[in-house]
Amino acid sequence: MSFTVDTAICTSCGLCATGCVCGLIAMNKDGVPYIAEAKQPVCVHCGHCAAVCPTGALALDGTNPDKLEPADPPVPSYMVQHLLKTRRAIRNFQPQAVEESVLQEVLSLAAYAPTAHNAREVSYLVINGRDKVETVLQAAVRLMVEHHLYPNHTANVRSGHDTLFRGAPCLILIHAPERILSETDCATAASYLELALPAFQLGSCWAGMLIEACAYGLPPEIQIPQGHKLYAALMVGRPDVKYVRIPERTAPEIRWA
C-alpha cells in the first residue's frame, strides 16, 4: 500500500486518524498523519481517510484526491423514501436483452455495496439474452426434478410457461469465495442492484428458487471460479408493466429496549 500526505495543504485536523476503520493512522510530532510501516499490511484500503480529508491532502494507493468524485450534499429524505417505497419485484419482462454497457454501469454501482472486512470479493456472472437464460432455465428444471423441488413450476416450464424466471431476458448471478459472511455480502450487492436498476428503466426480481436448486450442486451451464459459491441471483430486464401507485405495507414490529 501507499499513504502519502501533501504537507502543504494538510491542516493537521486529525479527521483521517479518527475516520480510519482500522485505527492505523497516527499523527507525528509535526501534526502530519502517517501509518507505521508495521501496520500497513493491516490496511483494508477502504478509502475513508481520503474521503474524509477536507483539503484533499491524502493520497491512498497512489490515487490523486483530485481524481476522486466529490460527495454531493446529503440526498433529501423524500427522495430516499421514494426510492425505497417504489422498488417493486418485477415478474413481467419485455423480451429484449439488456445493453451490455447499461449492465456494466449498474454493476459498477454495486461495487459500492459494503462487504465484511472490506473484502470486496463479490463477483458477477451475467447471462444476457433470452436464449442463454433459457439454457440455464432448463438446467434449473433438471435439478429441481432430480431433487423434487417445486413440481408445479417445473411442470409449468415444461409446458411453455416460465414461472421460474418469468421470461426475464437477463440473469445476474452473484458469487463470492465460500466463507461465513459471503452470503451477506452478496445479498447486500443484490439489494444495491435492485435499487439502482430502476434508474436505468430496468427492474429485477430475486431468483431464489434457482439458488435453492443450486445448493445441490451447480449445473455445467453455470460456471463460477473454484472455491466460490453462488449466493444470490436476480432476474433482470425492462418491466412490461408500469406501477403507478405505492401499496401499503404492514407496520414493522418494533421493541424498544
Tab-separated table of C-alpha atoms in Angstrom:
chain	number	residue	atom	x	y	z
A	1	MET	CA	0.000	0.000	0.000
A	2	SER	CA	0.972	3.669	-0.194
A	3	PHE	CA	-0.194	6.512	2.020
A	4	THR	CA	1.101	9.953	1.124
A	5	VAL	CA	0.333	13.385	2.526
A	6	ASP	CA	0.673	16.760	0.858
A	7	THR	CA	2.028	18.692	3.832
A	8	ALA	CA	1.463	21.995	2.035
A	9	ILE	CA	-2.314	21.637	2.369
A	10	CYS	CA	-2.652	19.258	5.351
A	11	THR	CA	-4.223	21.157	8.267
A	12	SER	CA	-3.399	18.506	10.902
A	13	CYS	CA	-7.107	18.255	11.715
A	14	GLY	CA	-6.781	14.547	12.546
A	15	LEU	CA	-10.009	13.566	10.788
A	16	CYS	CA	-8.187	10.883	8.827
A	17	ALA	CA	-6.997	9.260	12.051
A	18	THR	CA	-10.483	9.490	13.539
A	19	GLY	CA	-12.069	8.011	10.432
A	20	CYS	CA	-9.621	5.140	9.933
A	21	VAL	CA	-11.686	1.994	10.471
A	22	CYS	CA	-8.597	0.006	11.478
A	23	GLY	CA	-7.101	2.671	13.745
A	24	LEU	CA	-3.855	2.699	11.785
A	25	ILE	CA	-3.288	6.405	11.273
A	26	ALA	CA	-1.303	8.400	13.828
A	27	MET	CA	-0.038	11.989	13.840
A	28	ASN	CA	3.704	12.642	14.012
A	29	LYS	CA	5.313	15.374	16.100
A	30	ASP	CA	4.695	17.883	13.319
A	31	GLY	CA	0.974	17.019	13.155
A	32	VAL	CA	1.267	15.124	9.896
A	33	PRO	CA	-0.679	11.839	9.615
A	34	TYR	CA	1.204	8.655	8.857
A	35	ILE	CA	0.837	4.881	9.022
A	36	ALA	CA	3.683	2.977	10.637
A	37	GLU	CA	5.303	0.513	8.251
A	38	ALA	CA	4.483	-2.431	10.528
A	39	LYS	CA	0.782	-1.547	10.426
A	40	GLN	CA	0.488	-1.003	6.677
A	41	PRO	CA	-0.372	-4.650	5.845
A	42	VAL	CA	-3.467	-4.324	8.060
A	43	CYS	CA	-4.964	-1.582	5.854
A	44	VAL	CA	-8.179	-2.720	4.137
A	45	HIS	CA	-7.997	0.058	1.520
A	46	CYS	CA	-11.472	1.334	2.333
A	47	GLY	CA	-10.523	4.880	1.359
A	48	HIS	CA	-12.149	6.541	4.376
A	49	CYS	CA	-9.025	8.590	5.029
A	50	ALA	CA	-9.011	10.124	1.564
A	51	ALA	CA	-12.784	10.543	1.618
A	52	VAL	CA	-12.860	12.454	4.913
A	53	CYS	CA	-9.896	14.774	4.315
A	54	PRO	CA	-11.369	18.279	3.866
A	55	THR	CA	-8.433	19.649	1.863
A	56	GLY	CA	-7.612	16.621	-0.297
A	57	ALA	CA	-4.180	16.243	1.253
A	58	LEU	CA	-4.206	12.427	1.377
A	59	ALA	CA	-3.487	10.009	-1.437
A	60	LEU	CA	-4.153	6.329	-0.791
A	61	ASP	CA	-2.601	3.726	-3.075
A	62	GLY	CA	-1.394	6.363	-5.498
A	63	THR	CA	-4.830	7.790	-6.326
A	64	ASN	CA	-4.757	11.556	-6.675
A	65	PRO	CA	-7.503	13.021	-4.439
A	66	ASP	CA	-8.427	15.411	-7.254
A	67	LYS	CA	-9.438	12.371	-9.311
A	68	LEU	CA	-11.963	11.203	-6.717
A	69	GLU	CA	-15.599	12.003	-7.338
A	70	PRO	CA	-16.813	14.694	-4.936
A	71	ALA	CA	-19.577	13.830	-2.487
A	72	ASP	CA	-22.650	15.960	-3.043
A	73	PRO	CA	-24.811	17.282	-0.190
A	74	PRO	CA	-26.940	14.612	1.514
A	75	VAL	CA	-29.836	13.297	-0.569
A	76	PRO	CA	-33.149	14.779	0.650
A	77	SER	CA	-35.157	12.428	2.833
A	78	TYR	CA	-38.161	12.405	0.500
A	79	MET	CA	-36.008	11.140	-2.396
A	80	VAL	CA	-34.651	8.262	-0.331
A	81	GLN	CA	-38.144	7.379	0.861
A	82	HIS	CA	-39.481	7.423	-2.687
A	83	LEU	CA	-36.637	5.224	-3.936
A	84	LEU	CA	-37.257	2.615	-1.253
A	85	LYS	CA	-41.046	2.645	-1.484
A	86	THR	CA	-41.259	2.395	-5.262
A	87	ARG	CA	-38.994	-0.617	-5.683
A	88	ARG	CA	-41.095	-3.481	-6.995
A	89	ALA	CA	-40.255	-7.111	-7.685
A	90	ILE	CA	-40.795	-7.365	-11.446
A	91	ARG	CA	-42.391	-10.534	-12.792
A	92	ASN	CA	-43.343	-9.319	-16.260
A	93	PHE	CA	-40.433	-8.514	-18.553
A	94	GLN	CA	-40.022	-7.310	-22.103
A	95	PRO	CA	-38.137	-9.966	-24.099
A	96	GLN	CA	-35.181	-7.997	-25.458
A	97	ALA	CA	-31.718	-8.375	-23.962
A	98	VAL	CA	-30.269	-5.515	-21.935
A	99	GLU	CA	-27.458	-3.439	-23.407
A	100	GLU	CA	-24.126	-4.615	-22.028
A	101	SER	CA	-22.996	-1.025	-21.442
A	102	VAL	CA	-26.029	-0.409	-19.228
A	103	LEU	CA	-25.401	-3.557	-17.215
A	104	GLN	CA	-21.763	-2.558	-16.812
A	105	GLU	CA	-22.784	0.811	-15.422
A	106	VAL	CA	-25.278	-0.668	-12.967
A	107	LEU	CA	-22.793	-3.279	-11.775
A	108	SER	CA	-20.206	-0.548	-11.216
A	109	LEU	CA	-22.637	0.956	-8.702
A	110	ALA	CA	-22.974	-2.374	-6.894
A	111	ALA	CA	-19.211	-2.204	-6.295
A	112	TYR	CA	-20.006	0.418	-3.644
A	113	ALA	CA	-22.025	-2.068	-1.584
A	114	PRO	CA	-20.357	-2.704	1.778
A	115	THR	CA	-18.620	-6.015	2.387
A	116	ALA	CA	-17.443	-7.653	5.592
A	117	HIS	CA	-13.878	-6.622	6.439
A	118	ASN	CA	-13.989	-4.549	3.230
A	119	ALA	CA	-13.043	-7.755	1.416
A	120	ARG	CA	-14.737	-6.704	-1.844
A	121	GLU	CA	-14.699	-10.245	-3.195
A	122	VAL	CA	-18.208	-10.244	-4.686
A	123	SER	CA	-18.281	-11.254	-8.357
A	124	TYR	CA	-20.973	-11.479	-11.023
A	125	LEU	CA	-21.912	-13.858	-13.786
A	126	VAL	CA	-24.164	-12.095	-16.293
A	127	ILE	CA	-26.309	-14.267	-18.547
A	128	ASN	CA	-27.809	-11.846	-21.047
A	129	GLY	CA	-30.182	-12.812	-23.825
A	130	ARG	CA	-33.295	-14.920	-23.573
A	131	ASP	CA	-31.720	-17.844	-25.431
A	132	LYS	CA	-28.914	-18.002	-22.873
A	133	VAL	CA	-31.342	-17.627	-19.971
A	134	GLU	CA	-33.429	-20.445	-21.446
A	135	THR	CA	-30.408	-22.756	-21.266
A	136	VAL	CA	-29.976	-22.036	-17.549
A	137	LEU	CA	-33.732	-22.379	-17.061
A	138	GLN	CA	-33.733	-25.912	-18.451
A	139	ALA	CA	-30.720	-26.792	-16.285
A	140	ALA	CA	-32.556	-25.480	-13.227
A	141	VAL	CA	-35.601	-27.567	-14.106
A	142	ARG	CA	-33.476	-30.718	-14.361
A	143	LEU	CA	-32.014	-30.010	-10.917
A	144	MET	CA	-35.423	-29.356	-9.418
A	145	VAL	CA	-36.907	-32.525	-10.865
A	146	GLU	CA	-33.953	-34.558	-9.634
A	147	HIS	CA	-34.340	-33.219	-6.099
A	148	HIS	CA	-38.150	-32.971	-6.057
A	149	LEU	CA	-38.290	-29.192	-5.815
A	150	TYR	CA	-41.193	-27.033	-6.965
A	151	PRO	CA	-43.023	-29.589	-9.129
A	152	ASN	CA	-45.683	-27.064	-10.154
A	153	HIS	CA	-43.087	-24.654	-11.509
A	154	THR	CA	-41.133	-27.326	-13.361
A	155	ALA	CA	-44.361	-28.554	-14.935
A	156	ASN	CA	-45.192	-25.005	-15.964
A	157	VAL	CA	-41.813	-24.535	-17.636
A	158	ARG	CA	-42.086	-27.812	-19.494
A	159	SER	CA	-45.499	-26.759	-20.784
A	160	GLY	CA	-44.044	-23.481	-22.081
A	161	HIS	CA	-44.984	-21.178	-19.201
A	162	ASP	CA	-41.894	-19.855	-17.438
A	163	THR	CA	-42.882	-19.253	-13.825
A	164	LEU	CA	-39.304	-19.695	-12.604
A	165	PHE	CA	-37.521	-16.863	-14.429
A	166	ARG	CA	-40.700	-15.065	-15.520
A	167	GLY	CA	-39.490	-14.617	-19.062
A	168	ALA	CA	-36.588	-12.409	-17.947
A	169	PRO	CA	-34.023	-11.756	-20.692
A	170	CYS	CA	-31.123	-11.476	-18.259
A	171	LEU	CA	-29.861	-13.177	-15.108
A	172	ILE	CA	-27.248	-11.714	-12.798
A	173	LEU	CA	-25.714	-14.437	-10.622
A	174	ILE	CA	-23.755	-13.199	-7.622
A	175	HIS	CA	-20.973	-15.293	-6.141
A	176	ALA	CA	-18.032	-14.994	-3.767
A	177	PRO	CA	-15.439	-17.155	-2.005
A	178	GLU	CA	-17.191	-19.557	0.306
A	179	ARG	CA	-16.835	-18.064	3.786
A	180	ILE	CA	-19.109	-17.162	6.672
A	181	LEU	CA	-20.106	-13.638	5.634
A	182	SER	CA	-20.066	-14.017	1.860
A	183	GLU	CA	-23.800	-14.668	1.719
A	184	THR	CA	-24.433	-11.338	3.430
A	185	ASP	CA	-22.006	-9.579	1.081
A	186	CYS	CA	-23.757	-10.989	-1.994
A	187	ALA	CA	-27.231	-10.230	-0.664
A	188	THR	CA	-26.189	-6.644	0.016
A	189	ALA	CA	-24.805	-6.308	-3.506
A	190	ALA	CA	-28.069	-7.692	-4.898
A	191	SER	CA	-30.004	-5.120	-2.881
A	192	TYR	CA	-27.846	-2.318	-4.295
A	193	LEU	CA	-28.613	-3.617	-7.771
A	194	GLU	CA	-32.335	-3.797	-7.055
A	195	LEU	CA	-32.382	-0.151	-6.021
A	196	ALA	CA	-30.137	1.038	-8.853
A	197	LEU	CA	-31.828	-0.744	-11.752
A	198	PRO	CA	-34.987	1.432	-11.959
A	199	ALA	CA	-32.803	4.484	-12.650
A	200	PHE	CA	-31.876	2.720	-15.917
A	201	GLN	CA	-35.506	1.780	-16.750
A	202	LEU	CA	-34.807	-1.778	-15.628
A	203	GLY	CA	-36.377	-3.972	-12.986
A	204	SER	CA	-35.490	-7.136	-11.141
A	205	CYS	CA	-36.750	-9.981	-9.021
A	206	TRP	CA	-34.831	-12.393	-6.834
A	207	ALA	CA	-34.388	-15.846	-8.376
A	208	GLY	CA	-34.443	-17.618	-5.035
A	209	MET	CA	-35.644	-20.945	-6.392
A	210	LEU	CA	-32.537	-21.105	-8.597
A	211	ILE	CA	-30.306	-20.586	-5.565
A	212	GLU	CA	-32.144	-23.320	-3.690
A	213	ALA	CA	-31.726	-25.749	-6.576
A	214	CYS	CA	-28.040	-24.913	-6.984
A	215	ALA	CA	-27.462	-25.755	-3.322
A	216	TYR	CA	-27.431	-29.364	-4.546
A	217	GLY	CA	-24.630	-28.590	-6.987
A	218	LEU	CA	-24.101	-26.217	-9.872
A	219	PRO	CA	-25.122	-27.418	-13.319
A	220	PRO	CA	-22.429	-27.202	-16.016
A	221	GLU	CA	-24.328	-24.278	-17.549
A	222	ILE	CA	-23.282	-22.109	-14.586
A	223	GLN	CA	-19.516	-21.663	-14.420
A	224	ILE	CA	-18.002	-19.780	-11.475
A	225	PRO	CA	-14.452	-19.902	-10.080
A	226	GLN	CA	-13.399	-22.846	-7.959
A	227	GLY	CA	-13.831	-22.063	-4.275
A	228	HIS	CA	-16.690	-19.646	-4.961
A	229	LYS	CA	-20.319	-20.266	-4.090
A	230	LEU	CA	-23.456	-18.900	-5.715
A	231	TYR	CA	-25.265	-16.872	-3.059
A	232	ALA	CA	-27.766	-14.653	-4.896
A	233	ALA	CA	-29.418	-14.289	-8.274
A	234	LEU	CA	-31.577	-11.634	-9.903
A	235	MET	CA	-33.823	-11.786	-12.945
A	236	VAL	CA	-33.317	-8.514	-14.810
A	237	GLY	CA	-34.955	-6.765	-17.727
A	238	ARG	CA	-37.218	-3.959	-18.812
A	239	PRO	CA	-40.547	-4.157	-16.977
A	240	ASP	CA	-43.514	-4.940	-19.187
A	241	VAL	CA	-45.865	-3.193	-16.751
A	242	LYS	CA	-45.808	0.185	-15.039
A	243	TYR	CA	-46.670	0.626	-11.385
A	244	VAL	CA	-48.422	3.922	-10.724
A	245	ARG	CA	-49.126	3.607	-7.003
A	246	ILE	CA	-47.257	2.576	-3.878
A	247	PRO	CA	-49.029	-0.255	-1.994
A	248	GLU	CA	-49.277	-0.131	1.770
A	249	ARG	CA	-47.128	-2.321	3.960
A	250	THR	CA	-47.721	-3.744	7.406
A	251	ALA	CA	-46.081	-1.606	10.062
A	252	PRO	CA	-42.880	-3.179	11.388
A	253	GLU	CA	-42.922	-4.858	14.770
A	254	ILE	CA	-40.538	-2.849	16.942
A	255	ARG	CA	-39.473	-3.352	20.532
A	256	TRP	CA	-37.570	-0.592	22.269
A	257	ALA	CA	-35.043	-1.826	24.830
